[in-house]
Amino acid sequence: LFFNQNELPLLRDSAVRQALERSAPREEIVAGALAGYGTPVASPIPPGFGVEAPAPHLSSLGGAAALEEARVLLREGGWNINEETGLWEKKMSGEVTPLALSISTGNTPVFVKTAETLKKAWEELAAQVTIKQFEQSDLVGGVIRPRRYEALLFGAEVGRELDLYPFWHSSQRNDPGLNVALYANIAADALLTAARALGDQFAGEGLR
């Protein structure tokens, strides 16, 4: 799930991103949407690549503990529950902003089930969530390429060589780049560039 901070300014608030991430029920998604054929992770580096990635925080696997930690993160970030609407809200840029977002995704069972599971968990957190379903061609051409989404639920195939440059380097934020989170960080750019150069060097020496 990729957040677009340009499309939805409230996602620039780190408390919101952390609360949504913490309360995402990873184990329930794996069990339901993937019929158990998956592994919950907390890193862009998938398991099995010889790089030890951090395991998900126990409470981030879902459940009451995850929701309570998410609520604490929001309270500490200045968010409060509106007793009339039942939603979290915060004054941002001079306006009271409710915690509401949409998830854009493909019209296929695995994505629909995943989106519905996220929606259920985040509504229990007291956020308003709308699911927008698209056929594959419409999703790619009308949503992903122009970056018209608040949150994008989409698959990412890293590949056997684990080259993360296309997914996270800031130069790849615009189409046809694959940095659909629009992530930009100077230090990360330097590391991604160095990692790609090192990988090319190994490939040239026949060490892969």
PDB file of C-alpha atoms in Angstrom:
ATOM      1  CA  LEU A   1       0.000   0.000   0.000  1.00  0.00           C
ATOM      2  CA  PHE A   2       1.561   3.272  -1.148  1.00  0.00           C
ATOM      3  CA  PHE A   3       0.581   6.656   0.319  1.00  0.00           C
ATOM      4  CA  ASN A   4       0.499   9.735  -1.932  1.00  0.00           C
ATOM      5  CA  GLN A   5       1.231  12.743   0.274  1.00  0.00           C
ATOM      6  CA  ASN A   6       0.834  15.105  -2.680  1.00  0.00           C
ATOM      7  CA  GLU A   7      -2.745  13.977  -3.306  1.00  0.00           C
ATOM      8  CA  LEU A   8      -3.800  13.860   0.367  1.00  0.00           C
ATOM      9  CA  PRO A   9      -1.938  16.337   2.626  1.00  0.00           C
ATOM     10  CA  LEU A  10      -2.983  14.645   5.888  1.00  0.00           C
ATOM     11  CA  LEU A  11      -0.693  11.752   4.905  1.00  0.00           C
ATOM     12  CA  ARG A  12       2.252  14.113   5.428  1.00  0.00           C
ATOM     13  CA  ASP A  13       1.558  13.735   9.135  1.00  0.00           C
ATOM     14  CA  SER A  14       3.873  11.002  10.388  1.00  0.00           C
ATOM     15  CA  ALA A  15       1.424  10.113  13.190  1.00  0.00           C
ATOM     16  CA  VAL A  16      -1.211   9.230  10.571  1.00  0.00           C
ATOM     17  CA  ARG A  17       1.154   7.105   8.500  1.00  0.00           C
ATOM     18  CA  GLN A  18       2.488   5.305  11.567  1.00  0.00           C
ATOM     19  CA  ALA A  19      -0.992   4.688  12.977  1.00  0.00           C
ATOM     20  CA  LEU A  20      -2.277   3.262   9.696  1.00  0.00           C
ATOM     21  CA  GLU A  21       0.820   1.102   9.301  1.00  0.00           C
ATOM     22  CA  ARG A  22       0.657  -0.157  12.874  1.00  0.00           C
ATOM     23  CA  SER A  23      -3.017  -1.100  12.663  1.00  0.00           C
ATOM     24  CA  ALA A  24      -2.804  -2.839   9.261  1.00  0.00           C
ATOM     25  CA  PRO A  25      -3.746  -6.469  10.073  1.00  0.00           C
ATOM     26  CA  ARG A  26      -0.973  -8.281   8.209  1.00  0.00           C
ATOM     27  CA  GLU A  27      -1.741 -11.778   9.466  1.00  0.00           C
ATOM     28  CA  GLU A  28      -5.446 -11.424   8.659  1.00  0.00           C
ATOM     29  CA  ILE A  29      -4.583 -10.266   5.133  1.00  0.00           C
ATOM     30  CA  VAL A  30      -2.269 -13.223   4.571  1.00  0.00           C
ATOM     31  CA  ALA A  31      -4.845 -15.660   5.939  1.00  0.00           C
ATOM     32  CA  GLY A  32      -7.818 -14.197   4.083  1.00  0.00           C
ATOM     33  CA  ALA A  33      -6.692 -12.566   0.853  1.00  0.00           C
ATOM     34  CA  LEU A  34      -3.771 -14.946   0.236  1.00  0.00           C
ATOM     35  CA  ALA A  35      -5.275 -18.117   1.735  1.00  0.00           C
ATOM     36  CA  GLY A  36      -2.217 -18.403   3.973  1.00  0.00           C
ATOM     37  CA  TYR A  37       0.293 -18.323   1.096  1.00  0.00           C
ATOM     38  CA  GLY A  38       2.351 -15.388   2.278  1.00  0.00           C
ATOM     39  CA  THR A  39       4.548 -13.984   5.027  1.00  0.00           C
ATOM     40  CA  PRO A  40       3.889 -10.757   6.952  1.00  0.00           C
ATOM     41  CA  VAL A  41       6.848  -8.391   6.537  1.00  0.00           C
ATOM     42  CA  ALA A  42       7.829  -4.952   7.818  1.00  0.00           C
ATOM     43  CA  SER A  43      10.431  -4.046   5.213  1.00  0.00           C
ATOM     44  CA  PRO A  44      10.594  -3.345   1.470  1.00  0.00           C
ATOM     45  CA  ILE A  45      13.151  -6.162   1.288  1.00  0.00           C
ATOM     46  CA  PRO A  46      11.322  -9.494   0.988  1.00  0.00           C
ATOM     47  CA  PRO A  47      12.554 -12.566   2.869  1.00  0.00           C
ATOM     48  CA  GLY A  48      14.892 -15.010   1.184  1.00  0.00           C
ATOM     49  CA  PHE A  49      17.343 -12.520  -0.341  1.00  0.00           C
ATOM     50  CA  GLY A  50      20.190 -13.042   2.095  1.00  0.00           C
ATOM     51  CA  VAL A  51      19.434  -9.738   3.823  1.00  0.00           C
ATOM     52  CA  GLU A  52      18.067  -9.934   7.348  1.00  0.00           C
ATOM     53  CA  ALA A  53      15.049  -7.616   7.429  1.00  0.00           C
ATOM     54  CA  PRO A  54      13.332  -6.623  10.677  1.00  0.00           C
ATOM     55  CA  ALA A  55      10.376  -8.720  11.713  1.00  0.00           C
ATOM     56  CA  PRO A  56       7.034  -6.941  12.101  1.00  0.00           C
ATOM     57  CA  HIS A  57       6.343  -5.523  15.544  1.00  0.00           C
ATOM     58  CA  LEU A  58       4.112  -8.083  17.260  1.00  0.00           C
ATOM     59  CA  SER A  59       1.259  -5.634  17.717  1.00  0.00           C
ATOM     60  CA  SER A  60       1.457  -4.576  14.061  1.00  0.00           C
ATOM     61  CA  LEU A  61       0.196  -7.999  13.028  1.00  0.00           C
ATOM     62  CA  GLY A  62      -3.299  -6.832  13.930  1.00  0.00           C
ATOM     63  CA  GLY A  63      -5.748  -7.082  16.781  1.00  0.00           C
ATOM     64  CA  ALA A  64      -6.651  -4.992  19.811  1.00  0.00           C
ATOM     65  CA  ALA A  65      -3.062  -4.230  20.785  1.00  0.00           C
ATOM     66  CA  ALA A  66      -2.314  -2.832  17.327  1.00  0.00           C
ATOM     67  CA  LEU A  67      -5.387  -0.601  17.393  1.00  0.00           C
ATOM     68  CA  GLU A  68      -4.571   0.736  20.839  1.00  0.00           C
ATOM     69  CA  GLU A  69      -0.994   1.566  19.830  1.00  0.00           C
ATOM     70  CA  ALA A  70      -2.351   3.314  16.732  1.00  0.00           C
ATOM     71  CA  ARG A  71      -4.736   5.371  18.877  1.00  0.00           C
ATOM     72  CA  VAL A  72      -1.860   6.413  21.135  1.00  0.00           C
ATOM     73  CA  LEU A  73       0.170   7.508  18.104  1.00  0.00           C
ATOM     74  CA  LEU A  74      -2.714   9.658  16.858  1.00  0.00           C
ATOM     75  CA  ARG A  75      -3.360  11.250  20.266  1.00  0.00           C
ATOM     76  CA  GLU A  76       0.320  12.070  20.661  1.00  0.00           C
ATOM     77  CA  GLY A  77       0.239  13.553  17.150  1.00  0.00           C
ATOM     78  CA  GLY A  78      -2.486  16.019  18.097  1.00  0.00           C
ATOM     79  CA  TRP A  79      -5.506  14.115  16.734  1.00  0.00           C
ATOM     80  CA  ASN A  80      -8.785  13.964  18.679  1.00  0.00           C
ATOM     81  CA  ILE A  81     -12.069  12.093  18.250  1.00  0.00           C
ATOM     82  CA  ASN A  82     -15.019  14.180  17.092  1.00  0.00           C
ATOM     83  CA  GLU A  83     -17.898  12.967  19.267  1.00  0.00           C
ATOM     84  CA  GLU A  84     -20.478  13.748  16.558  1.00  0.00           C
ATOM     85  CA  THR A  85     -18.790  12.070  13.585  1.00  0.00           C
ATOM     86  CA  GLY A  86     -16.850   9.438  15.527  1.00  0.00           C
ATOM     87  CA  LEU A  87     -13.754  10.194  13.427  1.00  0.00           C
ATOM     88  CA  TRP A  88     -10.312  11.425  14.339  1.00  0.00           C
ATOM     89  CA  GLU A  89      -9.723  15.042  13.365  1.00  0.00           C
ATOM     90  CA  LYS A  90      -6.991  17.658  13.593  1.00  0.00           C
ATOM     91  CA  LYS A  91      -6.589  21.294  12.641  1.00  0.00           C
ATOM     92  CA  MET A  92      -4.247  21.403   9.644  1.00  0.00           C
ATOM     93  CA  SER A  93      -3.436  24.492   7.580  1.00  0.00           C
ATOM     94  CA  GLY A  94      -6.123  26.395   9.433  1.00  0.00           C
ATOM     95  CA  GLU A  95      -8.882  23.844   8.758  1.00  0.00           C
ATOM     96  CA  VAL A  96     -10.270  20.989  10.810  1.00  0.00           C
ATOM     97  CA  THR A  97      -9.391  17.849   8.859  1.00  0.00           C
ATOM     98  CA  PRO A  98     -11.025  14.452   9.450  1.00  0.00           C
ATOM     99  CA  LEU A  99      -8.982  11.271   9.147  1.00  0.00           C
ATOM    100  CA  ALA A 100     -10.412  10.071   5.837  1.00  0.00           C
ATOM    101  CA  LEU A 101      -8.748   8.498   2.821  1.00  0.00           C
ATOM    102  CA  SER A 102      -9.476   6.405  -0.240  1.00  0.00           C
ATOM    103  CA  ILE A 103      -7.756   3.219  -1.396  1.00  0.00           C
ATOM    104  CA  SER A 104      -7.419   2.790  -5.172  1.00  0.00           C
ATOM    105  CA  THR A 105      -6.831  -0.775  -6.332  1.00  0.00           C
ATOM    106  CA  GLY A 106      -7.455  -3.347  -9.021  1.00  0.00           C
ATOM    107  CA  ASN A 107     -10.756  -5.153  -9.489  1.00  0.00           C
ATOM    108  CA  THR A 108      -9.355  -8.592  -8.679  1.00  0.00           C
ATOM    109  CA  PRO A 109     -10.236 -10.822  -5.684  1.00  0.00           C
ATOM    110  CA  VAL A 110      -6.879 -10.600  -3.891  1.00  0.00           C
ATOM    111  CA  PHE A 111      -6.768  -6.789  -4.020  1.00  0.00           C
ATOM    112  CA  VAL A 112     -10.460  -6.356  -3.219  1.00  0.00           C
ATOM    113  CA  LYS A 113     -10.217  -8.667  -0.185  1.00  0.00           C
ATOM    114  CA  THR A 114      -7.060  -6.918   1.016  1.00  0.00           C
ATOM    115  CA  ALA A 115      -8.657  -3.479   0.640  1.00  0.00           C
ATOM    116  CA  GLU A 116     -11.783  -4.605   2.477  1.00  0.00           C
ATOM    117  CA  THR A 117      -9.670  -5.990   5.334  1.00  0.00           C
ATOM    118  CA  LEU A 118      -7.762  -2.715   5.622  1.00  0.00           C
ATOM    119  CA  LYS A 119     -10.996  -0.723   5.472  1.00  0.00           C
ATOM    120  CA  LYS A 120     -12.510  -2.762   8.305  1.00  0.00           C
ATOM    121  CA  ALA A 121      -9.436  -2.355  10.529  1.00  0.00           C
ATOM    122  CA  TRP A 122      -9.054   1.374   9.868  1.00  0.00           C
ATOM    123  CA  GLU A 123     -12.739   2.067  10.403  1.00  0.00           C
ATOM    124  CA  GLU A 124     -12.421   0.302  13.749  1.00  0.00           C
ATOM    125  CA  LEU A 125      -9.565   2.711  14.410  1.00  0.00           C
ATOM    126  CA  ALA A 126     -12.089   5.540  13.641  1.00  0.00           C
ATOM    127  CA  ALA A 127     -10.931   6.551  10.172  1.00  0.00           C
ATOM    128  CA  GLN A 128     -13.193   6.921   7.151  1.00  0.00           C
ATOM    129  CA  VAL A 129     -12.095   4.710   4.254  1.00  0.00           C
ATOM    130  CA  THR A 130     -13.407   4.538   0.693  1.00  0.00           C
ATOM    131  CA  ILE A 131     -12.399   1.773  -1.741  1.00  0.00           C
ATOM    132  CA  LYS A 132     -12.078   2.649  -5.427  1.00  0.00           C
ATOM    133  CA  GLN A 133     -11.863  -0.366  -7.758  1.00  0.00           C
ATOM    134  CA  PHE A 134     -10.524  -0.185 -11.309  1.00  0.00           C
ATOM    135  CA  GLU A 135      -9.952  -2.569 -14.162  1.00  0.00           C
ATOM    136  CA  GLN A 136      -6.221  -3.157 -14.709  1.00  0.00           C
ATOM    137  CA  SER A 137      -5.891  -0.932 -17.788  1.00  0.00           C
ATOM    138  CA  ASP A 138      -7.841   1.913 -16.148  1.00  0.00           C
ATOM    139  CA  LEU A 139      -5.849   1.583 -12.933  1.00  0.00           C
ATOM    140  CA  VAL A 140      -2.503   1.805 -14.731  1.00  0.00           C
ATOM    141  CA  GLY A 141      -3.418   4.431 -17.311  1.00  0.00           C
ATOM    142  CA  GLY A 142      -5.785   6.655 -15.371  1.00  0.00           C
ATOM    143  CA  VAL A 143      -4.594   6.306 -11.777  1.00  0.00           C
ATOM    144  CA  ILE A 144      -1.003   5.104 -11.404  1.00  0.00           C
ATOM    145  CA  ARG A 145       0.695   6.894 -14.305  1.00  0.00           C
ATOM    146  CA  PRO A 146      -0.735  10.345 -13.468  1.00  0.00           C
ATOM    147  CA  ARG A 147      -0.341   9.564  -9.729  1.00  0.00           C
ATOM    148  CA  ARG A 148      -4.027  10.221  -9.030  1.00  0.00           C
ATOM    149  CA  TYR A 149      -4.563   8.271  -5.810  1.00  0.00           C
ATOM    150  CA  GLU A 150      -4.484   8.887  -2.082  1.00  0.00           C
ATOM    151  CA  ALA A 151      -3.476   5.338  -1.199  1.00  0.00           C
ATOM    152  CA  LEU A 152      -2.612   2.797  -3.880  1.00  0.00           C
ATOM    153  CA  LEU A 153      -2.948  -0.929  -3.258  1.00  0.00           C
ATOM    154  CA  PHE A 154      -0.868  -2.600  -5.956  1.00  0.00           C
ATOM    155  CA  GLY A 155       1.605  -5.431  -6.428  1.00  0.00           C
ATOM    156  CA  ALA A 156       5.369  -4.933  -6.712  1.00  0.00           C
ATOM    157  CA  GLU A 157       7.696  -7.587  -8.132  1.00  0.00           C
ATOM    158  CA  VAL A 158      11.188  -6.879  -6.857  1.00  0.00           C
ATOM    159  CA  GLY A 159      12.910  -9.513  -8.975  1.00  0.00           C
ATOM    160  CA  ARG A 160      15.716 -11.956  -8.287  1.00  0.00           C
ATOM    161  CA  GLU A 161      18.499  -9.343  -8.207  1.00  0.00           C
ATOM    162  CA  LEU A 162      16.861  -7.211  -5.493  1.00  0.00           C
ATOM    163  CA  ASP A 163      17.374  -3.898  -7.287  1.00  0.00           C
ATOM    164  CA  LEU A 164      15.259  -1.465  -5.260  1.00  0.00           C
ATOM    165  CA  TYR A 165      16.368   1.594  -7.271  1.00  0.00           C
ATOM    166  CA  PRO A 166      13.261   1.684  -9.522  1.00  0.00           C
ATOM    167  CA  PHE A 167      10.930   1.531  -6.508  1.00  0.00           C
ATOM    168  CA  TRP A 168      12.494   4.022  -4.096  1.00  0.00           C
ATOM    169  CA  HIS A 169      14.902   6.411  -5.869  1.00  0.00           C
ATOM    170  CA  SER A 170      13.499   9.954  -6.106  1.00  0.00           C
ATOM    171  CA  SER A 171      14.257  10.106  -9.846  1.00  0.00           C
ATOM    172  CA  GLN A 172      11.618   7.389 -10.333  1.00  0.00           C
ATOM    173  CA  ARG A 173       8.700   9.321  -8.799  1.00  0.00           C
ATOM    174  CA  ASN A 174       7.149  10.266 -12.121  1.00  0.00           C
ATOM    175  CA  ASP A 175       5.831   7.928 -14.799  1.00  0.00           C
ATOM    176  CA  PRO A 176       7.234   5.590 -16.049  1.00  0.00           C
ATOM    177  CA  GLY A 177       9.145   5.256 -12.773  1.00  0.00           C
ATOM    178  CA  LEU A 178       7.928   2.714 -10.210  1.00  0.00           C
ATOM    179  CA  ASN A 179       8.336   4.916  -7.119  1.00  0.00           C
ATOM    180  CA  VAL A 180       4.569   5.117  -6.637  1.00  0.00           C
ATOM    181  CA  ALA A 181       4.999   6.146  -2.979  1.00  0.00           C
ATOM    182  CA  LEU A 182       6.695   9.317  -4.309  1.00  0.00           C
ATOM    183  CA  TYR A 183       9.421   8.707  -1.741  1.00  0.00           C
ATOM    184  CA  ALA A 184      12.288  11.206  -1.765  1.00  0.00           C
ATOM    185  CA  ASN A 185      15.348  11.102   0.482  1.00  0.00           C
ATOM    186  CA  ILE A 186      18.848  12.272  -0.435  1.00  0.00           C
ATOM    187  CA  ALA A 187      20.624   9.733   1.768  1.00  0.00           C
ATOM    188  CA  ALA A 188      18.480   6.877   0.445  1.00  0.00           C
ATOM    189  CA  ASP A 189      19.153   8.005  -3.144  1.00  0.00           C
ATOM    190  CA  ALA A 190      22.896   7.777  -2.552  1.00  0.00           C
ATOM    191  CA  LEU A 191      22.617   4.292  -1.023  1.00  0.00           C
ATOM    192  CA  LEU A 192      20.345   3.028  -3.805  1.00  0.00           C
ATOM    193  CA  THR A 193      22.735   4.349  -6.456  1.00  0.00           C
ATOM    194  CA  ALA A 194      25.721   2.754  -4.723  1.00  0.00           C
ATOM    195  CA  ALA A 195      23.879  -0.558  -4.327  1.00  0.00           C
ATOM    196  CA  ARG A 196      22.975  -0.619  -8.014  1.00  0.00           C
ATOM    197  CA  ALA A 197      26.590   0.119  -9.016  1.00  0.00           C
ATOM    198  CA  LEU A 198      27.823  -2.651  -6.727  1.00  0.00           C
ATOM    199  CA  GLY A 199      25.281  -5.065  -8.200  1.00  0.00           C
ATOM    200  CA  ASP A 200      26.377  -4.182 -11.741  1.00  0.00           C
ATOM    201  CA  GLN A 201      29.983  -4.772 -10.733  1.00  0.00           C
ATOM    202  CA  PHE A 202      29.179  -8.226  -9.359  1.00  0.00           C
ATOM    203  CA  ALA A 203      27.180  -9.094 -12.456  1.00  0.00           C
ATOM    204  CA  GLY A 204      30.072  -8.050 -14.695  1.00  0.00           C
ATOM    205  CA  GLU A 205      32.429 -10.253 -12.735  1.00  0.00           C
ATOM    206  CA  GLY A 206      30.095 -13.223 -12.982  1.00  0.00           C
ATOM    207  CA  LEU A 207      29.524 -13.391  -9.244  1.00  0.00           C
ATOM    208  CA  ARG A 208      25.740 -13.596  -9.353  1.00  0.00           C
TER     209      ARG A 208
END
